[in-house]
Coordinates of C-alpha atoms in Angstrom, one line a residue:
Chain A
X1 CA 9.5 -22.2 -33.4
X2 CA 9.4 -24.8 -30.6
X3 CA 10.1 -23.6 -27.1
X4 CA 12.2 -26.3 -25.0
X5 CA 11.6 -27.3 -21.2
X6 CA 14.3 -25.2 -20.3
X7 CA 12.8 -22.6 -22.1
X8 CA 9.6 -22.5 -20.4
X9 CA 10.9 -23.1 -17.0
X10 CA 13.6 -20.5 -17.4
X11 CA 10.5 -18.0 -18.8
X12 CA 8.3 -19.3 -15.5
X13 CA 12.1 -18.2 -13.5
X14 CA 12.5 -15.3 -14.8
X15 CA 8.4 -14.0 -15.1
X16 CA 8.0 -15.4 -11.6
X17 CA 10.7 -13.3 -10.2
X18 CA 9.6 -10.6 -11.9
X19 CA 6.2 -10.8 -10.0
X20 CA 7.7 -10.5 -6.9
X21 CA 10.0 -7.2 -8.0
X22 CA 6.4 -5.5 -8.7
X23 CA 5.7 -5.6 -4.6
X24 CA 9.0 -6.4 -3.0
X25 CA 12.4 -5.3 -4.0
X26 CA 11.1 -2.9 -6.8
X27 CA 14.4 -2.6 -8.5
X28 CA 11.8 -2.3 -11.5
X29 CA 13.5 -5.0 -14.1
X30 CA 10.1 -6.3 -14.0
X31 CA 8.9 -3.4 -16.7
X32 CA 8.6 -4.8 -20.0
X33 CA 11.9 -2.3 -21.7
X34 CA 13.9 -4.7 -19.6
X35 CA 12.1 -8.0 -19.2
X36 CA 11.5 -7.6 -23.2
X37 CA 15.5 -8.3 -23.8
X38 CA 15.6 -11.2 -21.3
X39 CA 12.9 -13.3 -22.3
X40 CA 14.1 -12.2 -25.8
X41 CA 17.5 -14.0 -24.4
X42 CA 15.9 -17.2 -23.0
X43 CA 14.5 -17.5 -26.5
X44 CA 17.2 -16.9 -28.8
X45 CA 16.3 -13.6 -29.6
X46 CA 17.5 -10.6 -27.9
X47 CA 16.9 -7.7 -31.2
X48 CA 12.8 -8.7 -30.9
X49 CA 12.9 -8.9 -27.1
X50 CA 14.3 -5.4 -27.2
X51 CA 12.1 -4.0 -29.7
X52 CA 8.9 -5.7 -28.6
X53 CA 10.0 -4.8 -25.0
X54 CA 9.9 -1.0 -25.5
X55 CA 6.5 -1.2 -27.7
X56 CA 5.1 -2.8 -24.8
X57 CA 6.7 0.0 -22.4
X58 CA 5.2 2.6 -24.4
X59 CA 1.9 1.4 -24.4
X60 CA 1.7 0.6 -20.7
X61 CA 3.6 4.0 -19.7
X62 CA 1.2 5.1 -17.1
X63 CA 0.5 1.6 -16.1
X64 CA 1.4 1.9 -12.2
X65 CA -0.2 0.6 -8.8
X66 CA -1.9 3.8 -7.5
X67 CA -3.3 3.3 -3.9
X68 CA -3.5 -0.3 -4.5
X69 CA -5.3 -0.5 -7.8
X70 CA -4.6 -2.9 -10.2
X71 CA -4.0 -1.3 -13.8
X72 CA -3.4 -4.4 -16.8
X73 CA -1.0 -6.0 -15.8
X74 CA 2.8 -5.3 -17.3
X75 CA 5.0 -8.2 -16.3
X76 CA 2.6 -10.5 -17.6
X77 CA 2.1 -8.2 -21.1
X78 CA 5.7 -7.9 -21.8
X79 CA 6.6 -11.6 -21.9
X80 CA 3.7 -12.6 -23.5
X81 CA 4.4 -10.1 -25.8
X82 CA 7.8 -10.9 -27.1
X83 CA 6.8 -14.6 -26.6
X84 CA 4.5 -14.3 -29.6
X85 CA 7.1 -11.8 -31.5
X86 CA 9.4 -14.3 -31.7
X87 CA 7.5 -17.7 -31.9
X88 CA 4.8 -16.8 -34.3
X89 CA 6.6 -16.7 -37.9
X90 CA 6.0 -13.6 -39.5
X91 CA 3.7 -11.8 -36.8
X92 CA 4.5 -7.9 -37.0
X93 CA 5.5 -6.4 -33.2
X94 CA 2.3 -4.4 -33.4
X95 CA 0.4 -7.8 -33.9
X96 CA 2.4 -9.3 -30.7
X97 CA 2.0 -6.3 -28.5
X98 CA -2.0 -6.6 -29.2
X99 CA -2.2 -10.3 -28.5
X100 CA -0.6 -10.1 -25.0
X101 CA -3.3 -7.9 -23.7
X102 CA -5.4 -10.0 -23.1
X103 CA -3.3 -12.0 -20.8
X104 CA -2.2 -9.1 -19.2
X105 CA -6.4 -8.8 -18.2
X106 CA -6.5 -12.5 -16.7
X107 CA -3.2 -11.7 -14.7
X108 CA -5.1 -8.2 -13.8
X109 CA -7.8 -10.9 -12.4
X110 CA -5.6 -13.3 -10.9
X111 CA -3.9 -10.4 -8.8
X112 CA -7.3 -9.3 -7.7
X113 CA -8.2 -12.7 -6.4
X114 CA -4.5 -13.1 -4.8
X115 CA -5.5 -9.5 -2.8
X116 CA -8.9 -11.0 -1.3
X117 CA -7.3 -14.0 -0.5
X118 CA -4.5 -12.5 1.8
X119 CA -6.9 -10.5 3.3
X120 CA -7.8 -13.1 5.0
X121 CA -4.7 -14.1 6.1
X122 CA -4.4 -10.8 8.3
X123 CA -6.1 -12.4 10.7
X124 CA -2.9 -14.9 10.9
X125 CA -0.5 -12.1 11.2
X126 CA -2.9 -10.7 14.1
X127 CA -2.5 -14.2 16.3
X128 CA 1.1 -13.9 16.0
X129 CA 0.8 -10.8 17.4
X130 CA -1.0 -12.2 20.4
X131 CA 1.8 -14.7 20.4
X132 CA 4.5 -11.8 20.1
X133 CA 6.0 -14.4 17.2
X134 CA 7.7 -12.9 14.5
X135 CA 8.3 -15.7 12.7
X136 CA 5.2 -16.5 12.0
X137 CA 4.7 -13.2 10.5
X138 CA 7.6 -13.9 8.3
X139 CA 6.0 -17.4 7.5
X140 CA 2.8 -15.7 6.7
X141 CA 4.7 -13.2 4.4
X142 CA 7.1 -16.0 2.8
X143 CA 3.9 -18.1 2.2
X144 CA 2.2 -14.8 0.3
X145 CA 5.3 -13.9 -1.5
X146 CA 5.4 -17.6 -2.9
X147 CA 2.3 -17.6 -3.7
X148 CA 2.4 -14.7 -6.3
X149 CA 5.8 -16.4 -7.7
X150 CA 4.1 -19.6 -8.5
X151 CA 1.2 -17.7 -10.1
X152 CA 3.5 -16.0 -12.7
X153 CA 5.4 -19.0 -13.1
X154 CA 2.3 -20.8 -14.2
X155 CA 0.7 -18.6 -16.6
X156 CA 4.4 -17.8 -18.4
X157 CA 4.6 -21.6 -18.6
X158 CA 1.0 -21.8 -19.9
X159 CA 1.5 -19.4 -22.2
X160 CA 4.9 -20.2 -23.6
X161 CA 4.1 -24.1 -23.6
X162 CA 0.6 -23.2 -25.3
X163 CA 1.4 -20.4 -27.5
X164 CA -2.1 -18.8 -28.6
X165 CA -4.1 -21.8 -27.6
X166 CA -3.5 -20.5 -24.1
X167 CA -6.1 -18.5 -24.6
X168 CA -8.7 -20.5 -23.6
X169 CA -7.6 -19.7 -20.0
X170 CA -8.5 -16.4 -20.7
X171 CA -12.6 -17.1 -19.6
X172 CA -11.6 -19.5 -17.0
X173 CA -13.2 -17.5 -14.4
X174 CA -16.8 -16.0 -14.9
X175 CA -17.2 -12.6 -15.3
X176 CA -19.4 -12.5 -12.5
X177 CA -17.2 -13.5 -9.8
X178 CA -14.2 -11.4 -11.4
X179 CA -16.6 -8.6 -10.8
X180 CA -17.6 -9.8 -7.3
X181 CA -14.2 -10.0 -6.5
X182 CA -13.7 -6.2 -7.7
X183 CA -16.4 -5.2 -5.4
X184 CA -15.5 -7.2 -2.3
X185 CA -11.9 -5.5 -2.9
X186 CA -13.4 -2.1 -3.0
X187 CA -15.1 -2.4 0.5
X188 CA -12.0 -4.4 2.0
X189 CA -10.4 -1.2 3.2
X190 CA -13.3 -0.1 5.1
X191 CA -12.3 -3.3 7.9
X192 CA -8.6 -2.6 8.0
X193 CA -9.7 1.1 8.6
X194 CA -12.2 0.1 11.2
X195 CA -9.5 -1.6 13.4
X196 CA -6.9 1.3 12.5
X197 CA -10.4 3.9 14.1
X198 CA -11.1 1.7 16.7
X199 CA -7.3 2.4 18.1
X200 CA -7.2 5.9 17.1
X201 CA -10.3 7.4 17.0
X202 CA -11.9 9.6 20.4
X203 CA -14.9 11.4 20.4
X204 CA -13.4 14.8 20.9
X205 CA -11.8 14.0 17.6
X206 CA -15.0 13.0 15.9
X207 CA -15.2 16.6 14.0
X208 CA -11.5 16.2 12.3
X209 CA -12.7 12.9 10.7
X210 CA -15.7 14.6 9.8
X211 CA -13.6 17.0 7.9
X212 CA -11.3 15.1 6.6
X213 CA -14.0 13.1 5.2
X214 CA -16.0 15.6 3.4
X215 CA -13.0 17.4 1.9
X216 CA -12.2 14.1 0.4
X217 CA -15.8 13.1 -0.5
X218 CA -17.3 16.0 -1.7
X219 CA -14.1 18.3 -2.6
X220 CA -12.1 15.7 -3.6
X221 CA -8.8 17.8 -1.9
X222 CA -5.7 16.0 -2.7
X223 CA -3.9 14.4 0.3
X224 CA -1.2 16.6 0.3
X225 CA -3.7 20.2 0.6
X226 CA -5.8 17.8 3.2
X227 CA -2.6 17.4 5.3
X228 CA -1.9 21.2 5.5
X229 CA -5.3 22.1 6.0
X230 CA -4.7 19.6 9.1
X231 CA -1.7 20.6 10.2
X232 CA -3.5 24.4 10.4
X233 CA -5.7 23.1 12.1
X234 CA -3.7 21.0 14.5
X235 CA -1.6 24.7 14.8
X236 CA -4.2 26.6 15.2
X237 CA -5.8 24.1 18.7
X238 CA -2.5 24.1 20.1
X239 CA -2.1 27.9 19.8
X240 CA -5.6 28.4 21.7
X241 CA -5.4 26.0 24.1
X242 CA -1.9 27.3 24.8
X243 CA -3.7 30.5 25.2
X244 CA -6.4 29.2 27.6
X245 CA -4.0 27.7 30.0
X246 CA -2.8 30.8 30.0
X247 CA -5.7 32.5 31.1
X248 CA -6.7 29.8 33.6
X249 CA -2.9 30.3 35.2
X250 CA -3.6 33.9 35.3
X251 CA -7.0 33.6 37.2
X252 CA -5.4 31.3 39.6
X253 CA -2.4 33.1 40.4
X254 CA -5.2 36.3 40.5
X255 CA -7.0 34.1 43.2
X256 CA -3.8 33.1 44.5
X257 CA -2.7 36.7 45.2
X258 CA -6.3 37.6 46.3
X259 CA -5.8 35.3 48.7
Chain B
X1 CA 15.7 25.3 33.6
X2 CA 17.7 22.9 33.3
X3 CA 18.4 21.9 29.3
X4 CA 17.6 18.1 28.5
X5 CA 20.8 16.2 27.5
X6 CA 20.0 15.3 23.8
X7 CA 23.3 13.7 23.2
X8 CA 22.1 10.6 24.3
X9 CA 23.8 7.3 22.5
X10 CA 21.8 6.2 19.4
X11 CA 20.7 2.6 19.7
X12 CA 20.7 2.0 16.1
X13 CA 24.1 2.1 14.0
X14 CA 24.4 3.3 10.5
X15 CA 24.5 0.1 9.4
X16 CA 21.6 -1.1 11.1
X17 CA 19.1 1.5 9.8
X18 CA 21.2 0.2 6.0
X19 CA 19.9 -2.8 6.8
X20 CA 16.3 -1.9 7.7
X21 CA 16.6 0.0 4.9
X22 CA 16.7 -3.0 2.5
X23 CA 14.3 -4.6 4.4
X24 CA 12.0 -1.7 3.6
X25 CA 11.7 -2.9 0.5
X26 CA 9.5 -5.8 1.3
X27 CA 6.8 -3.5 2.3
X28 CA 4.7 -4.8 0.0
X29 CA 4.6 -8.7 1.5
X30 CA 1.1 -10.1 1.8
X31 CA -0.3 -6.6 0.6
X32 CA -3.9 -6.8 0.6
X33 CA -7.3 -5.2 0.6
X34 CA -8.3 -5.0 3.9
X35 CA -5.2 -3.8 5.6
X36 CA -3.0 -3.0 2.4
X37 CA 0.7 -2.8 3.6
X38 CA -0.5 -3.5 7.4
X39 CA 1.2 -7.0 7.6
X40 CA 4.3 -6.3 5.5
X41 CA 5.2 -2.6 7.6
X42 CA 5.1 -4.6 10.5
X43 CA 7.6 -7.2 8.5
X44 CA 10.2 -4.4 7.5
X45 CA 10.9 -2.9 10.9
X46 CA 10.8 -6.1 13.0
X47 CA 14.2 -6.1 13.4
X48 CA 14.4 -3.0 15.1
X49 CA 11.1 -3.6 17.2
X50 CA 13.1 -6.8 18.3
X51 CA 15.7 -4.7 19.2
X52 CA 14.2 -2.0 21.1
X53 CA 12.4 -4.3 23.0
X54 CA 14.6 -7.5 23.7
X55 CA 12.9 -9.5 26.9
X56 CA 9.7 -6.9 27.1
X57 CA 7.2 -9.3 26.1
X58 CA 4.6 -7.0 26.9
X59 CA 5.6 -4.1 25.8
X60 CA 6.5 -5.9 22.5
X61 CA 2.9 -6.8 22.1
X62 CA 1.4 -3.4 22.8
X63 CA 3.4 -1.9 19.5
X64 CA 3.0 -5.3 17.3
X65 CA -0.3 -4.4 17.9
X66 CA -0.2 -0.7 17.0
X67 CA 1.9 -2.0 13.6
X68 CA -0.1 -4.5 12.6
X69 CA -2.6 -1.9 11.2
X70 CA -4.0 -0.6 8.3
X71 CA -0.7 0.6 6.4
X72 CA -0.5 2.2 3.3
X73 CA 2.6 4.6 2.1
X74 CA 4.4 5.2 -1.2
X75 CA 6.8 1.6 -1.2
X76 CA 10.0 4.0 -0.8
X77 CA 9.5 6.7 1.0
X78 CA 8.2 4.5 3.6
X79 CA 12.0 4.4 4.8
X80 CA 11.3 7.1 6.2
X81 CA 8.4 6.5 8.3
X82 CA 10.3 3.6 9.3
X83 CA 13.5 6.1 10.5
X84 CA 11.0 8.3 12.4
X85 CA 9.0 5.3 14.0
X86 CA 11.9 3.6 15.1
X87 CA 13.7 6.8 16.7
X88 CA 10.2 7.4 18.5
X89 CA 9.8 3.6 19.8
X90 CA 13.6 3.8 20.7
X91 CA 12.8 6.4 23.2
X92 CA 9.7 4.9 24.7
X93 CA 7.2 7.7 22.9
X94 CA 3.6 6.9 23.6
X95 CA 2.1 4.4 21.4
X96 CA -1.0 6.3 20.3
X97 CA 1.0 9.2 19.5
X98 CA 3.7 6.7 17.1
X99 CA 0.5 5.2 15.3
X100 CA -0.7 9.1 15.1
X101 CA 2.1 10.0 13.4
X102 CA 2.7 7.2 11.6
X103 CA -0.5 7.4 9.7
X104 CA -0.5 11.5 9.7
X105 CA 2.6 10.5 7.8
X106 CA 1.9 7.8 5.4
X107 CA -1.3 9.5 3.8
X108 CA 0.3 12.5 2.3
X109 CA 3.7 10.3 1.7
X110 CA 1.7 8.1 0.0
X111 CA 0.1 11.2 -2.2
X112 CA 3.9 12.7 -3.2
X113 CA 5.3 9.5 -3.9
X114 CA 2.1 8.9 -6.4
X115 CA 2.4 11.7 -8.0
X116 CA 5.9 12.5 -8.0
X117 CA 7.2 8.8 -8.6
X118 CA 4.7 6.5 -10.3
X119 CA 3.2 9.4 -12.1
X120 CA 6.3 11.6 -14.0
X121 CA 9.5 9.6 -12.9
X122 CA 8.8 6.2 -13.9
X123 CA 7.0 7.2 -16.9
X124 CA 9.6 9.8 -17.9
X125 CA 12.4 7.2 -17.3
X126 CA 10.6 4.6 -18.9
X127 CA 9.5 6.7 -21.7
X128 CA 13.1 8.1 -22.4
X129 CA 14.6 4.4 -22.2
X130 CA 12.4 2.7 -24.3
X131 CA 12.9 5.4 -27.3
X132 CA 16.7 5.0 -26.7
X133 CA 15.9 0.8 -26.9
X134 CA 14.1 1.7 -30.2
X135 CA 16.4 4.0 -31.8
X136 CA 19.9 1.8 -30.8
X137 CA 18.4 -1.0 -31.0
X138 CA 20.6 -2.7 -28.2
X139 CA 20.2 -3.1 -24.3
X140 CA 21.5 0.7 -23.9
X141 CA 17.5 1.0 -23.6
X142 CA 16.9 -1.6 -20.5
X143 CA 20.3 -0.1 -18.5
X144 CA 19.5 3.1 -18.8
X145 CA 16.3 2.3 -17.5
X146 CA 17.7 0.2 -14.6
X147 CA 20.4 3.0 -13.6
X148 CA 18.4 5.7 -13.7
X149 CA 15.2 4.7 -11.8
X150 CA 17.3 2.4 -9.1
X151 CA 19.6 5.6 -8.3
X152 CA 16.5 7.4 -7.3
X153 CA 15.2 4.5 -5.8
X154 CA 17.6 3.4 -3.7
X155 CA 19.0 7.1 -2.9
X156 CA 15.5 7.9 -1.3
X157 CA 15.3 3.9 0.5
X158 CA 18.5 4.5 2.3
X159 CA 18.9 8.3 2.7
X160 CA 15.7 8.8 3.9
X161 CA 15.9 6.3 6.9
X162 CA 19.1 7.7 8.7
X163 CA 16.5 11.4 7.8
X164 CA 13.6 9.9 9.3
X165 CA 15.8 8.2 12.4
X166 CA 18.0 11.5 12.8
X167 CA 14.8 13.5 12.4
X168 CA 12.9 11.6 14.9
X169 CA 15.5 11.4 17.4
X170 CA 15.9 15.4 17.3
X171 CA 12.1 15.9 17.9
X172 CA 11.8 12.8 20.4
X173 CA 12.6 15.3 23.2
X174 CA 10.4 18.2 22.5
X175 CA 7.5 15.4 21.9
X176 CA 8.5 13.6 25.1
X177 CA 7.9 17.0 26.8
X178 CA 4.8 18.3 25.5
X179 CA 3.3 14.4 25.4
X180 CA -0.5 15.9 25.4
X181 CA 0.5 18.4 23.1
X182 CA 1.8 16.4 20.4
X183 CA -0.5 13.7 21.7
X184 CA -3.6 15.8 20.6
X185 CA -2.0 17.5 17.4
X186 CA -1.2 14.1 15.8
X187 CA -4.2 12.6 16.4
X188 CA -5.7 15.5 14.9
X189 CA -4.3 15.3 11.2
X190 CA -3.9 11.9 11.8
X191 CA -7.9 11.1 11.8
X192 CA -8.4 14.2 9.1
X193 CA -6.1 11.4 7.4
X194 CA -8.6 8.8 7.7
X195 CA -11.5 10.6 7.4
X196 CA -10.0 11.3 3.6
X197 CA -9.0 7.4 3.1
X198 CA -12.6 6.4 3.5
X199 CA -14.1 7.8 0.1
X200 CA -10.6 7.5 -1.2
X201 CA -10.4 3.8 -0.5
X202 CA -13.5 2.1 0.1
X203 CA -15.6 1.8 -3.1
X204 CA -19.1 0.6 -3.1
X205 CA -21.5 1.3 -5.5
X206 CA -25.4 0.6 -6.0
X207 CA -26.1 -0.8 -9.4
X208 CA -29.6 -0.6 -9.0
X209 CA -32.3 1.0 -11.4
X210 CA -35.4 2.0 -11.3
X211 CA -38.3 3.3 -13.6
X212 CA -39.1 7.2 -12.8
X213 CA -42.2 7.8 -15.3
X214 CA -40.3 6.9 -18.5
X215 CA -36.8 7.6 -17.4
X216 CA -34.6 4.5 -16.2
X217 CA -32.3 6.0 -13.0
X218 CA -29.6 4.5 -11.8
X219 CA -30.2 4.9 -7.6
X220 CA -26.4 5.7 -6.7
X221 CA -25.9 8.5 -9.3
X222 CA -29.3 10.0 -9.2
X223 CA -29.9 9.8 -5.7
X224 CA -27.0 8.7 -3.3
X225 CA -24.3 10.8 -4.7
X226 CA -26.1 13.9 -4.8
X227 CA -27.3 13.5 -1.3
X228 CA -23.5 12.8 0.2
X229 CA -21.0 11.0 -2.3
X230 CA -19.2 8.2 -0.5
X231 CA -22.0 7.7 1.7
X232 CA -22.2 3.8 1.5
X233 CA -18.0 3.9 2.2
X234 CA -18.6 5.8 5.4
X235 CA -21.9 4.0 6.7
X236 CA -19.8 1.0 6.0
X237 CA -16.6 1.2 8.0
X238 CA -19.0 2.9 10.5
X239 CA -20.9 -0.4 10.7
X240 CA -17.7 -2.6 10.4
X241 CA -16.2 -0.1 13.4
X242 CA -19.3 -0.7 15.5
X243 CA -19.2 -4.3 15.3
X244 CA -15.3 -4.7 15.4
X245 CA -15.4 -2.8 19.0
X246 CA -18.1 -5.3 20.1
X247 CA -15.9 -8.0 19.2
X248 CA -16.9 -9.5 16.1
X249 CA -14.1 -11.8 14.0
X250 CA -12.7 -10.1 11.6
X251 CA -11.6 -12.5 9.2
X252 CA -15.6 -13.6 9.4
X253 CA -16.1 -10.2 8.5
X254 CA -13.6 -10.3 5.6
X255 CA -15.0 -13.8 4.3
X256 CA -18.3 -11.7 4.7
X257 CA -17.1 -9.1 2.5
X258 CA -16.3 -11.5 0.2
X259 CA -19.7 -13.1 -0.1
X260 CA -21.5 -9.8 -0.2
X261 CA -19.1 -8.8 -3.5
X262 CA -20.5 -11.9 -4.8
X263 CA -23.8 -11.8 -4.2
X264 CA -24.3 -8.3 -5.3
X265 CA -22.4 -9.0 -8.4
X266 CA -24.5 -11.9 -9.7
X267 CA -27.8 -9.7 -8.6
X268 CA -26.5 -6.6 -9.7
X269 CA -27.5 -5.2 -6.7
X270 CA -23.9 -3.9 -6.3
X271 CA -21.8 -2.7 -9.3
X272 CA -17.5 -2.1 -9.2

């Protein structure tokens, strides 16, 4: 089946769209059971797009952005995937499902790139702070948001204007610097927590990140025991300082009397 | 004693905190590494920032500057951190005690809304929907989907910001009161906070090996971990916090980062 212009640039639409819903808006039409029927739509073929859809949904169930990392990426996998259903003559849903993983990784590694690359915008959004300028924030977060849109819209184009031979984008960036890019990512956070400590952080509270850290580290406590074993604590220093000013009243009223 | 009047007039109308609530929703702006959700919270409640502050240039800048920080929460129940924020900035609380909170807050938000949202409702919703797609055969499968997931959606965006606003504007007294107090408490589970985020969110690995007798050992499993797991994460944003107060660039830090990730990926010095 040929695909026409309108077809691709409706698939970029729609995929594009899609990638913002994944950070901002999060209605969630971006999961393949519903993108399946609407790229299934833009091509003619609404029963595949359905079908395929789901498949795709059932493989990727757990497929979700815990604290920020990336799993393969769905929006990408479930138009790809019905893109082939329906193109390729005779290819079994199964068949279709399998051949959009792969794209699903490059989109994986495009998204990584996109998160290094913004974090160097933050230090644009911390000028306009200087400034007091929202609208540059709002510029800054336009400019990011447009960004991801037009990388979607690309590689749905690619792929539904290439078909299979789309592949070849597949090793377009070297292993090497995908993984570089992985590991750059993973130390990121340790910046954007220095600032966030450099505000907060006092050295009478030095021995609460201490603990915080090693139940984390070493127990691996989830973050919702960690905050009640904080807030215990928190309880627990307000109760006996509440008790020492207590005491230091009573001397002073003692000396006070004495007096 | 005389009892504080609490009836004080609300500066934010119903429909105003609807309106931030939708603009919740773009928490995820610009959503990075290095500060995650920093640059889009300060995005979703600029309106009421704006608002609180009108001509106050300089108090403006003080709490741009506490919310342009690391930021990192489930992307709905951040509502209501927002609600909660803005009732405390309304009322003039002390800035270190809002980012205290804020980030007290956000950690163990962001651990519910993992585990209670992305973990067992999507994929219950999902899973439920797509079997219903497969059995009908029709779009029954994608609407389902859509209704069910968007009415908890947007029933926690926009009920829990009038919560958190109502909530915060109830407690704004007693913390305006006992500033110290509440001062020293939220700073307290707010740093156990990020002493947990380190390990949690900073990864960095050695991929180096080396030849005991006849044994090839990987250095980071053999030696780092069992000495202190997450050591490199913490000696890291210990270095970075170092620098940072002496007044090093960050964004040369970042581009820094960067290069480092490179370099010890085409060495294999430093493994993902």
């Amino acid at each position: 089946m040929d695909t026409s212009i309108i077809q691709i640039m409706l698939i970029g639409l729609v995929t594009g769209l899609a990638g913002l819903d994944i950070l901002v808006g999060l209605t969630h039409f971006h999961r393949p059971v519903v993108l399946g029927p609407i790229i299934g739509l833009i091509l003619g073929d609404v029963q595949i797009g359905i079908i395929v859809g789901a498949m795709v949904e059932l493989s990727l169930i757990g497929a979700a952005p815990l604290a920020g990392a990336q799993p393969p990426n769905v929006i990408i996998a479930g138009m790809s995937a019905v893109f082939f259903a329906i193109s390729i003559t005779n290819l079994e849903p199964e068949a279709a499902v399998a051949l959009s993983l792969p794209f699903a990784a490059l989109m994986q590694a495009f998204v990584t790139l996109m998160y290094n690359l913004f974090s160097v915008f933050t230090a644009k959004a911390d000028k306009a702070v200087e400034e007091t300028n929202f609208n540059k924030i709002t510029i800054l977060n336009l400019t990011t948001l447009f960004i991801v849109f037009i990388s979607y819209f690309i590689l749905s184009a690619l792929i539904a204007s290439m078909g299979e031979q789309a592949q070849i984008f597949v090793n377009i960036i070297p292993t090497w610097i995908l993984n570089g890019l992985t590991i750059a990512g993973g130390m990121m956070p340790a910046m954007g927590l220095a600032i966030l400590l450099s505000i907060m952080f006092k050295k009478e509270y030095a021995p609460f990140l201490i603990i915080g850290f090693v139940l984390s580290a070493f127990f691996g406590v989830s973050i919702i025991a960690l905050t009640l074993i904080a807030i215990s604590i928190a309880m627990y220093d307000m109760l006996i300082n509440k008790k020492i000013d207590k005491n230091k009243g009573g001397i002073s009223n003692g000396k006070k009397a004495g007096i | 004693m005389e009892k504080k009047q609490e009836s004080k007039e609300k500066l934010f109308t119903k429909k105003e905190l609807n309106k931030l609530a939708i603009s919740s929703a773009f928490l995820q702006s610009s959503f990075n590494y290095e500060r995650m959700q920093g640059t889009g919270w300060i995005w979703t409640i600029a309106p009421g920032l704006k608002k609180i502050y009108k001509d106050d240039k300089e108090g403006l800048k003080k709490s741009m500057k506490t919310h342009i920080t690391f930021f990192n929460c489930h992307p709905f129940l951040n509502s209501l951190v927002s609600g909660i924020v803005l009732a405390l900035e309304e009322n003039k609380t002390d800035l270190n005690t809002v980012q205290s909170i804020k980030v007290a807050l956000m950690g163990p938000l962001g651990g519910i809304g993992d585990s209670i949202l992305w973990l067992t409702a999507l994929p219950l919703i999902a899973g439920i929907s797509a079997q219903l797609a497969l059995q009908t055969n029709s779009i029954i499968g994608a609407i389902t989907f859509l209704v069910l997931f968007n009415i908890i959606h947007l029933s926690l965006r926009f009920g829990l910001i009038h919560y958190g606003y109502n909530l915060g504007i109830n407690a704004v007294g007693k913390i305006k009161n006992s500033v110290q107090i509440v001062n020293r408490a939220a700073s307290i589970v707010g740093l156990m906070v990020v002493g947990s985020l380190v390990p949690q969110f900073v990864h960095a690995n050695l991929g180096i090996n080396i030849t005991l007798g006849e044994m090839n050992v990987n250095l980071q499993e053999t030696l780092l971990d069992p000495i202190m797991p997450g050591l490199l994460p913490l000696i890291l944003t210990y270095f970075l916090y170092k620098i940072y107060k002496k007044g090093a660039n960050p964004l040369m830090i970042i581009l820094l980062i960067m290069l480092i990730g490179l370099i010890g990926s085409l060495t294999g010095i430093l493994v993902a």
